[in-house]
PDB file of C-alpha atoms and ligand atoms in Angstrom:
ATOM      1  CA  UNK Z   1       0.000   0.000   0.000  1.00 93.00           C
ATOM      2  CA  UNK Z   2       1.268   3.145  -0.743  1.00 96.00           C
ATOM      3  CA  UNK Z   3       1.763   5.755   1.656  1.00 98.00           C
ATOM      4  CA  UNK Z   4       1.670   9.237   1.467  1.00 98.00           C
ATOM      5  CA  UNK Z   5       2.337  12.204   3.851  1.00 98.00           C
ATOM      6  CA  UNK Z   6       0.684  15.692   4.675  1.00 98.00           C
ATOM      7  CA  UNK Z   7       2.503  18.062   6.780  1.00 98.00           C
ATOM      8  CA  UNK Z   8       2.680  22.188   7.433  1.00 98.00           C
ATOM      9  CA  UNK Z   9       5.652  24.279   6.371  1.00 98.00           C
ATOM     10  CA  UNK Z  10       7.071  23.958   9.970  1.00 98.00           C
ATOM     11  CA  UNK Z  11       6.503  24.777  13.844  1.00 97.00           C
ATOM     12  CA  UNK Z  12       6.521  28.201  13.264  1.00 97.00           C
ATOM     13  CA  UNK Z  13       8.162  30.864  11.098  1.00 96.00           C
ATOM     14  CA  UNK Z  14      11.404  30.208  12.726  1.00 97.00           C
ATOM     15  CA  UNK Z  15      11.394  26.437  12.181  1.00 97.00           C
ATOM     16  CA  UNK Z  16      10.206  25.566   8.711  1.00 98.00           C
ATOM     17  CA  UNK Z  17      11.279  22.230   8.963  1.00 98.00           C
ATOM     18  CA  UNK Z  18       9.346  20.922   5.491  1.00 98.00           C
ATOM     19  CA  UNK Z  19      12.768  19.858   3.905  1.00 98.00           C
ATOM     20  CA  UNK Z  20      14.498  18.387   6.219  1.00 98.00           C
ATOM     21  CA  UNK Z  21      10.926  16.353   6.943  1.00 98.00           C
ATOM     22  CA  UNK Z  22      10.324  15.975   3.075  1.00 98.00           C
ATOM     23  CA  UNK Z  23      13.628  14.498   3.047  1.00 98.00           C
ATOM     24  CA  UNK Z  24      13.398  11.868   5.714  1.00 98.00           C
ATOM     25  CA  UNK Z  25       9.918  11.054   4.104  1.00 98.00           C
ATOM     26  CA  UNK Z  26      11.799   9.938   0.796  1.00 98.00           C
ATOM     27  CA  UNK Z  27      13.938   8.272   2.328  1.00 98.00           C
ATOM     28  CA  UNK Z  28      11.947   6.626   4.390  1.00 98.00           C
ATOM     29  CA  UNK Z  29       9.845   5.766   1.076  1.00 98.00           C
ATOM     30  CA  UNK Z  30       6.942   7.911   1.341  1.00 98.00           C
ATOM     31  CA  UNK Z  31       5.217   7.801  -2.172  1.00 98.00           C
ATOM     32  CA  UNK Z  32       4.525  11.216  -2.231  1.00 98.00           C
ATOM     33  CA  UNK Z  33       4.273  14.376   0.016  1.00 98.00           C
ATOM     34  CA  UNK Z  34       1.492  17.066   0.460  1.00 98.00           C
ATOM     35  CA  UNK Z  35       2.592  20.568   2.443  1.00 98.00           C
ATOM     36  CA  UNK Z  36       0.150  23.391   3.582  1.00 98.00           C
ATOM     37  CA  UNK Z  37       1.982  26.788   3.310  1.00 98.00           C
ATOM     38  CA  UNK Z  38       1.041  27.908   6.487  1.00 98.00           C
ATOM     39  CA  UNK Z  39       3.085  26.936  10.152  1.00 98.00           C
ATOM     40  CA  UNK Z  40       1.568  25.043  13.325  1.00 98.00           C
ATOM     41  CA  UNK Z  41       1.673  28.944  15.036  1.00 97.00           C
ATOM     42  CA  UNK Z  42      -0.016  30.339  11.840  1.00 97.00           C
ATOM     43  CA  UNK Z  43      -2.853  28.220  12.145  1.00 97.00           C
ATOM     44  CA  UNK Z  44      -4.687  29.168   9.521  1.00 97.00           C
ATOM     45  CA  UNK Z  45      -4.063  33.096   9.972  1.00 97.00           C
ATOM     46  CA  UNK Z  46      -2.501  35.311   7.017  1.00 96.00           C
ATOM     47  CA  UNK Z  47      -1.975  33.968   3.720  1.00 97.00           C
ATOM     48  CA  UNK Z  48      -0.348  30.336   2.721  1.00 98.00           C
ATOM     49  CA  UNK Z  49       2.978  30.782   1.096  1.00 98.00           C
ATOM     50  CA  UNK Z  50       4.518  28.764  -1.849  1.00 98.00           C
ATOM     51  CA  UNK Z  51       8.408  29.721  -1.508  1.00 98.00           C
ATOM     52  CA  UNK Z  52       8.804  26.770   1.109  1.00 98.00           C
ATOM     53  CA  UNK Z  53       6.538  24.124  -1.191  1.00 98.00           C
ATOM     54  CA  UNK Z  54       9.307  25.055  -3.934  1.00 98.00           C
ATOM     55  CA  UNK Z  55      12.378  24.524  -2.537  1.00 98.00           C
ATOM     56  CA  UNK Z  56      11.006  21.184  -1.099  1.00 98.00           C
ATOM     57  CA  UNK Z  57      10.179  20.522  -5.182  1.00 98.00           C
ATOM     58  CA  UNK Z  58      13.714  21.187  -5.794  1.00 98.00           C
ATOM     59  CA  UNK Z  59      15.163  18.571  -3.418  1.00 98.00           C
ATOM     60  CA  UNK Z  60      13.107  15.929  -4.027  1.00 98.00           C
ATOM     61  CA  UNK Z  61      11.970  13.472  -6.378  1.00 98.00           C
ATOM     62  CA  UNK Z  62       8.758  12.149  -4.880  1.00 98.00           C
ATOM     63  CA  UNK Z  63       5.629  13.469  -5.918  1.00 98.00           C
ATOM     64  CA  UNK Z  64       4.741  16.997  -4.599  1.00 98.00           C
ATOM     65  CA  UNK Z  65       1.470  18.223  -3.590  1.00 98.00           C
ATOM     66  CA  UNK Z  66       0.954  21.993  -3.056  1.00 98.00           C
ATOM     67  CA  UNK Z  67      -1.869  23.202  -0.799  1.00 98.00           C
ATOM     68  CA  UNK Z  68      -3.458  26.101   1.035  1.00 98.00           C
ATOM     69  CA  UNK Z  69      -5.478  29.049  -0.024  1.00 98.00           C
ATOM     70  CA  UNK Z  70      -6.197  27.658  -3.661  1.00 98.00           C
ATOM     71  CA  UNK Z  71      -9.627  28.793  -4.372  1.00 97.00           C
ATOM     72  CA  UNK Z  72      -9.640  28.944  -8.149  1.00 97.00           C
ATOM     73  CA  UNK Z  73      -8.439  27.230 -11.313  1.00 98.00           C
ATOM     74  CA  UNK Z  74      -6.158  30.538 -11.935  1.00 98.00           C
ATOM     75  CA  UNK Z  75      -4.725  30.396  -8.173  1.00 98.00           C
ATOM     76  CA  UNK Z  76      -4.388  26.853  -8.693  1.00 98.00           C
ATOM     77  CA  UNK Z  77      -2.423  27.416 -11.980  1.00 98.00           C
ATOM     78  CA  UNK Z  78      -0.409  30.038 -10.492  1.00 98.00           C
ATOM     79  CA  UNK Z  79       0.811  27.437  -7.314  1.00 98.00           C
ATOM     80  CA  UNK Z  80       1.225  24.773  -9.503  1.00 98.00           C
ATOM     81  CA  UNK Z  81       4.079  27.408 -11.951  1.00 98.00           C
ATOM     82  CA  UNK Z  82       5.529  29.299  -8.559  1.00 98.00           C
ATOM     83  CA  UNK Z  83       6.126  25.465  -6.727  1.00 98.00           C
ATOM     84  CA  UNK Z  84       6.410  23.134  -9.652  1.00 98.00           C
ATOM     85  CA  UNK Z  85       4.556  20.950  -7.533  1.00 98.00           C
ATOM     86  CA  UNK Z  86       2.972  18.135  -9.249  1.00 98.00           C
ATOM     87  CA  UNK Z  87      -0.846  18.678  -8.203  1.00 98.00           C
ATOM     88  CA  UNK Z  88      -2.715  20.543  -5.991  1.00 98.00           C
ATOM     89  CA  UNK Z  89      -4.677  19.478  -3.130  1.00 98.00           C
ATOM     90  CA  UNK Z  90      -8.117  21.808  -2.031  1.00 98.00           C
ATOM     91  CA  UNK Z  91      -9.809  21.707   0.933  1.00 98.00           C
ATOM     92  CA  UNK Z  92     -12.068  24.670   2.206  1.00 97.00           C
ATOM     93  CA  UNK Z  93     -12.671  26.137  -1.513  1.00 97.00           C
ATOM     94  CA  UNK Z  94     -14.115  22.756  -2.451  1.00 97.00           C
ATOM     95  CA  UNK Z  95     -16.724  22.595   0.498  1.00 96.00           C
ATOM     96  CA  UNK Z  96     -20.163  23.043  -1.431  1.00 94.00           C
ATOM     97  CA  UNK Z  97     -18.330  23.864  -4.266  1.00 95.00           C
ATOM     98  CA  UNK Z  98     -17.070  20.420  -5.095  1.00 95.00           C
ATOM     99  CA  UNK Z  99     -17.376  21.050  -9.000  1.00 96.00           C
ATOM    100  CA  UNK Z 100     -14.359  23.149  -8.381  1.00 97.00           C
ATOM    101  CA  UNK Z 101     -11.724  20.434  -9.446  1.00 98.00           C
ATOM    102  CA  UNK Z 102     -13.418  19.606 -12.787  1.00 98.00           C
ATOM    103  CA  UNK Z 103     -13.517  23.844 -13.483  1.00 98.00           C
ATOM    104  CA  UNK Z 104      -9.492  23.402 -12.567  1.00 98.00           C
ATOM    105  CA  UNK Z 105      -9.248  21.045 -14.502  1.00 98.00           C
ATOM    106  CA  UNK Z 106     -10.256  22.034 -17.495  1.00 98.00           C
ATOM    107  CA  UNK Z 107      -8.375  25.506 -16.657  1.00 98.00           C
ATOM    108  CA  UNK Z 108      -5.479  24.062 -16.310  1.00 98.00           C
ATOM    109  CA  UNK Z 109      -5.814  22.151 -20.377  1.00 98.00           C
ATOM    110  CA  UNK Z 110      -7.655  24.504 -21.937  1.00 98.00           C
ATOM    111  CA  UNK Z 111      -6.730  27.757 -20.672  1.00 98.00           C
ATOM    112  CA  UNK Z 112     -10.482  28.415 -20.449  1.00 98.00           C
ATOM    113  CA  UNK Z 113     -12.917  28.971 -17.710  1.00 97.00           C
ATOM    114  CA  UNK Z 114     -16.195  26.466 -17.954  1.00 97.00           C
ATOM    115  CA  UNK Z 115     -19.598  28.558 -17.133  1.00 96.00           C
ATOM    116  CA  UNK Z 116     -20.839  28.027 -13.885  1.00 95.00           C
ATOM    117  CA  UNK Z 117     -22.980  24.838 -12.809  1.00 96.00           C
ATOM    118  CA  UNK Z 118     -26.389  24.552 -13.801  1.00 97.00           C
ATOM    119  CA  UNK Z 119     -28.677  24.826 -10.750  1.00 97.00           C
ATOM    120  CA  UNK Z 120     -30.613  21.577 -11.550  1.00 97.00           C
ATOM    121  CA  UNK Z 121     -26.846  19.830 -11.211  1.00 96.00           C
ATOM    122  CA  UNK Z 122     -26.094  21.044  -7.687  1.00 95.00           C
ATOM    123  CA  UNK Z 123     -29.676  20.510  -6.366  1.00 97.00           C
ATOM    124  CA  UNK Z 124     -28.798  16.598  -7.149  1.00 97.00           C
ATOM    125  CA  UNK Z 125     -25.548  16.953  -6.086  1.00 97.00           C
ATOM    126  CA  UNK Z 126     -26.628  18.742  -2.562  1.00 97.00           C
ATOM    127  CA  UNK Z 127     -29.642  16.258  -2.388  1.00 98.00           C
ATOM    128  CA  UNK Z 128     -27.717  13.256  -2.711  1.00 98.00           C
ATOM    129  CA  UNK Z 129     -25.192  14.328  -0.594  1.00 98.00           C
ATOM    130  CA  UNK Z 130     -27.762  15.318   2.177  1.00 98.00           C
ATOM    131  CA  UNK Z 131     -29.527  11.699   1.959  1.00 98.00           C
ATOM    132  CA  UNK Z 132     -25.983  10.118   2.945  1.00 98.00           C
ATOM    133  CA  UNK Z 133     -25.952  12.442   5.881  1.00 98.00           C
ATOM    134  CA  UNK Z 134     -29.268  10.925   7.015  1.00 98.00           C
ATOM    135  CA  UNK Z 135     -28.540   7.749   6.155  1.00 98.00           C
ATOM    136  CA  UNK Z 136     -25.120   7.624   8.128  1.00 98.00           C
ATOM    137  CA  UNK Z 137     -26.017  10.215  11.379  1.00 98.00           C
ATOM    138  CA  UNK Z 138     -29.616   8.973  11.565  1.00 98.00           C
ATOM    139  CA  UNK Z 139     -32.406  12.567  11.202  1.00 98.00           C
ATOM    140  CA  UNK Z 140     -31.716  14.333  14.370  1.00 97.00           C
ATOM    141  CA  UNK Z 141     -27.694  14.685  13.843  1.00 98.00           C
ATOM    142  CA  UNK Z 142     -27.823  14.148  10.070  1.00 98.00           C
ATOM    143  CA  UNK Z 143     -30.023  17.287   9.657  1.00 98.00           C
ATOM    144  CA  UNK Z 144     -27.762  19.290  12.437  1.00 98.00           C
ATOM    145  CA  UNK Z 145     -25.084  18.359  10.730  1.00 98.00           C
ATOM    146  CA  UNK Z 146     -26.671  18.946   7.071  1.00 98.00           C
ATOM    147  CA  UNK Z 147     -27.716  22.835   7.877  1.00 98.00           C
ATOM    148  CA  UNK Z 148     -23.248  23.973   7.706  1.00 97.00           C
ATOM    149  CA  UNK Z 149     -22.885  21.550   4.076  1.00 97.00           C
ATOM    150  CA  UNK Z 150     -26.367  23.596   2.819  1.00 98.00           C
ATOM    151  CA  UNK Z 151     -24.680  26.573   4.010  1.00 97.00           C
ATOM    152  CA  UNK Z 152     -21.870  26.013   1.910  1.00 97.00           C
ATOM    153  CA  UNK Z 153     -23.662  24.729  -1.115  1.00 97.00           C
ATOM    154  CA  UNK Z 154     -25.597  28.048  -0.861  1.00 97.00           C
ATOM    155  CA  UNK Z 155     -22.906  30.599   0.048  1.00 94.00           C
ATOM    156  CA  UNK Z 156     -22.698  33.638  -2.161  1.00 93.00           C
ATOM    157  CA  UNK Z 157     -25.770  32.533  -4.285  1.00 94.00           C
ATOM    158  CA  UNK Z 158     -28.630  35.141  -4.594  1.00 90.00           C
ATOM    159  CA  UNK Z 159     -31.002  35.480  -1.954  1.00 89.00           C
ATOM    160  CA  UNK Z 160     -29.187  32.756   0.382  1.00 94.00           C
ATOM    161  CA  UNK Z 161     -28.290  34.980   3.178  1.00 93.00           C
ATOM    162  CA  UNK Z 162     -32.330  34.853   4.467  1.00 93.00           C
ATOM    163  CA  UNK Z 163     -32.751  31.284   3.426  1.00 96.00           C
ATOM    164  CA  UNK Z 164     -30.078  30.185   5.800  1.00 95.00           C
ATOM    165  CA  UNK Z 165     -31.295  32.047   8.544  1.00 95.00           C
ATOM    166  CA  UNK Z 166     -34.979  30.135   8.344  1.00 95.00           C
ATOM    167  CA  UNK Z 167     -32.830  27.135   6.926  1.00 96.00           C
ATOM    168  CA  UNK Z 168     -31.597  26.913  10.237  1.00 96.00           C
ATOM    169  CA  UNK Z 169     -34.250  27.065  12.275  1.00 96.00           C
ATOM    170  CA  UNK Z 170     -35.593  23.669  10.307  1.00 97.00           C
ATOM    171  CA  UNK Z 171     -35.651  20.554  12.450  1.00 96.00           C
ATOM    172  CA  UNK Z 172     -36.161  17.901  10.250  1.00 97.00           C
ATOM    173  CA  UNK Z 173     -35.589  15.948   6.942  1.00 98.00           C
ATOM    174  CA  UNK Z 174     -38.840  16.846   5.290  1.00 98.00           C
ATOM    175  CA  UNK Z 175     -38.573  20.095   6.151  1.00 98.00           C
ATOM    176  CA  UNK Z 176     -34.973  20.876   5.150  1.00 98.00           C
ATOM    177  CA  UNK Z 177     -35.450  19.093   1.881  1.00 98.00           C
ATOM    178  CA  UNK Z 178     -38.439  20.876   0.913  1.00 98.00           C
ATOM    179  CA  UNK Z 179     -36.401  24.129   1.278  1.00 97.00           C
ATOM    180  CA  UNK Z 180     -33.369  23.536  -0.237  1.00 98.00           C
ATOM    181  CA  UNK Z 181     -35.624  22.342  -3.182  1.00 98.00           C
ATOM    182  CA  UNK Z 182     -37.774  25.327  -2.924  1.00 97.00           C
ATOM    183  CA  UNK Z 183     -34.419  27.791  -2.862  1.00 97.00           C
ATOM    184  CA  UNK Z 184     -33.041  26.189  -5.628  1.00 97.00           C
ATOM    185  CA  UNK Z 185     -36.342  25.959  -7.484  1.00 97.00           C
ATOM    186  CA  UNK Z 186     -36.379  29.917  -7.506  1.00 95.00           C
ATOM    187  CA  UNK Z 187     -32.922  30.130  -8.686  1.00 96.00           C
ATOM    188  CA  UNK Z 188     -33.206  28.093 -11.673  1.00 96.00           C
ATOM    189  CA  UNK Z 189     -36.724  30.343 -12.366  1.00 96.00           C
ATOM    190  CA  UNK Z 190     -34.418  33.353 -12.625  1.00 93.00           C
ATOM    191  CA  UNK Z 191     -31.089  31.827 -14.296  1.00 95.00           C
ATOM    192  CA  UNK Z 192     -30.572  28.232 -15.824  1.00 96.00           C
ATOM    193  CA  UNK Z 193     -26.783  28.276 -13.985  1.00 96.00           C
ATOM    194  CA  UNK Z 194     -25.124  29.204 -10.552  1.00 94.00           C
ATOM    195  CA  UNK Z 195     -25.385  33.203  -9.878  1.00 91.00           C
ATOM    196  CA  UNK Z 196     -23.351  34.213  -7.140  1.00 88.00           C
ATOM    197  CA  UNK Z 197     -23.855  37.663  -5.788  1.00 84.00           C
ATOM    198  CA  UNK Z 198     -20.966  40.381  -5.922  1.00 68.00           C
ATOM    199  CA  UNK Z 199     -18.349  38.970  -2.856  1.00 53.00           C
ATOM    200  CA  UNK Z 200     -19.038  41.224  -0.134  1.00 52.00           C
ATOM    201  CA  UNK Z 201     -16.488  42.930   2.354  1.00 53.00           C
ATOM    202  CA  UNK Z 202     -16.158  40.459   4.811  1.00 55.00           C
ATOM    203  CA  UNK Z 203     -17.695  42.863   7.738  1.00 55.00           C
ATOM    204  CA  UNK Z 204     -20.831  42.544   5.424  1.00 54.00           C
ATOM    205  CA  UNK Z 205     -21.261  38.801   4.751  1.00 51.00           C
ATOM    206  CA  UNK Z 206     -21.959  37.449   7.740  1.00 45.00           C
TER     207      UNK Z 206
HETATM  208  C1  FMN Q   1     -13.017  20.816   8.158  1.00 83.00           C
HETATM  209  C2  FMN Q   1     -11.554  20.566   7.905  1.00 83.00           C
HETATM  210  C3  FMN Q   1     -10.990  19.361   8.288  1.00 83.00           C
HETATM  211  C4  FMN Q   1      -9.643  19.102   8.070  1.00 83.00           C
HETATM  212  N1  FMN Q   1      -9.123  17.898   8.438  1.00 83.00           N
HETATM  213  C5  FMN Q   1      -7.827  17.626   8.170  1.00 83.00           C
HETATM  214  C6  FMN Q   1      -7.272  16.350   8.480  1.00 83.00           C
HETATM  215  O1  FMN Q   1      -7.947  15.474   9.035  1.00 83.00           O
HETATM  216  N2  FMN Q   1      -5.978  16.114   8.172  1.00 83.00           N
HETATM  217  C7  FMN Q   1      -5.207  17.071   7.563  1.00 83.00           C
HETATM  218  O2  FMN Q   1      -4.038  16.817   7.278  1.00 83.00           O
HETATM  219  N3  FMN Q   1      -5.697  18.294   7.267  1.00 83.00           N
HETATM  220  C8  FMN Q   1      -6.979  18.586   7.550  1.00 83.00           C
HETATM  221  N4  FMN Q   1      -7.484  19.820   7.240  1.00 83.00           N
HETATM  222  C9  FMN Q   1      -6.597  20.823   6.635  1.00 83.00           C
HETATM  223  C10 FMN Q   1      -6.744  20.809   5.121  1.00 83.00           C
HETATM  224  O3  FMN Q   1      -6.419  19.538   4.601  1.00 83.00           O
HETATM  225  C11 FMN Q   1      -5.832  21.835   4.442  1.00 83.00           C
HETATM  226  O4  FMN Q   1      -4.482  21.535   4.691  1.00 83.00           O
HETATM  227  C12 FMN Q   1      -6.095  23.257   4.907  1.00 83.00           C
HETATM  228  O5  FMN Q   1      -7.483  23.505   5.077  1.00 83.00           O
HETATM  229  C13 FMN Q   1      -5.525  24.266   3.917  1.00 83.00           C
HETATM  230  O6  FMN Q   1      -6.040  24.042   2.623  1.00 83.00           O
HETATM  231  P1  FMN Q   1      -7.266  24.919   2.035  1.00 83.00           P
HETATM  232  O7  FMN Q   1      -6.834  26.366   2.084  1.00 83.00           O
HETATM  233  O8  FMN Q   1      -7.439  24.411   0.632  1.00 83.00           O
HETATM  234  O9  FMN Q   1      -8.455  24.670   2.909  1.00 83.00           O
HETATM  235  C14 FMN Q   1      -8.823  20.089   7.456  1.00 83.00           C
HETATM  236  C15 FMN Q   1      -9.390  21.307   7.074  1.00 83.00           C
HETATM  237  C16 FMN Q   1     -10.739  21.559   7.298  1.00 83.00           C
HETATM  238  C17 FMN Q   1     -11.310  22.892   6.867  1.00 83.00           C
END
């Protein structure tokens, strides 16, 4: 079995260890390495860097995986040139927003950005993923649990600020299906695809 490793840059900005631990993993026959840009002590303040994901590049010959802070297929085009990492790994930008990695992908060969989803694709999407909540925490957790994964499948989208807020309030399966399909029913009356509203200053999005 293959094994692979994910670690931070290093303990803090004094310490980026990431080589020397990039190097023991090779030798130690780690298949291939993933890094987050960040420190332990940055937690996930200020911005991920990519000068420490290069250098590891340059003294290795496993695999590299570059991640933190990629949140579009032309940030993920621009890591992948700075590092010359051989993929990139995306965690918080793909939460309700899983299409990301085919829009990436076809970035990344085409040059090209594909037009946003159409609505009737995420409702599935959201719906199917909501019925393996229920099935695997059971209604009462699965629909707790369900309201932060509608959240993100909703964030930035027209009009979603208010539906979360009654969203939330929703204590059951019924219920919470019935309004996700009624949201997204009213967004595919007004536009066929995804419209997200212009990003807000953060003070103004909550
Ligand atoms: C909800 C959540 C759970 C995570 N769980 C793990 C984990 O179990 N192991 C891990 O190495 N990193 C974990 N991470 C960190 C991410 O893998 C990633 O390194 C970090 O979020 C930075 O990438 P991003 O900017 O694309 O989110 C988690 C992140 C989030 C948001």
């Amino acid at each position: 079995t293959p094994v692979t490793l994910k670690f931070r840059t290093g303990w803090n900005r004094q310490n980026k260890n990431a080589p020397m631990i990039a190097r023991i993993a090779e030798e130690s026959g780690i298949r291939a390495i993933a890094i987050h840009g960040r420190t332990r002590a940055d937690q996930y303040m200020g911005e991920a860097e990519y000068d420490t994901i290069a250098l590891v590049k340059s003294q290795v010959g496993i695999p590299v995986i570059a991640n933190g802070d990629i949140t579009t297929p032309q940030k993920a085009k621009y890591v992948l040139d700075y590092t010359g990492a051989d993929g990139v790994m995306i965690g918080r930008a793909a939460q309700g927003r899983p299409w990301i990695f085919r829009e990436i992908e076809h970035f990344l060969s085409t040059g090209e950005e594909l037009p946003p989803p159409l609505v009737s694709e995420i409702l599935q999407v959201c719906r199917e993923h909501l019925a393996d909540l229920y099935a695997f925490y059971g209604e009462e957790t699965g629909v707790r649990i369900a309201r932060k994964h509608i959240s993100w499948y909703t964030k930035g989208l027209v009009g979603s600020a208010a539906f979360r807020r009654t969203m939330n309030q929703i204590p059951d399966i019924p219920a919470q299906l019935a309004a996700v399909d009624e949201f997204f029913g009213h967004l595919a009356e007004a536009d066929s695809r995804l419209r997200y509203e212009e990003e807000l200053p953060q003070e103004l999005a909550a």
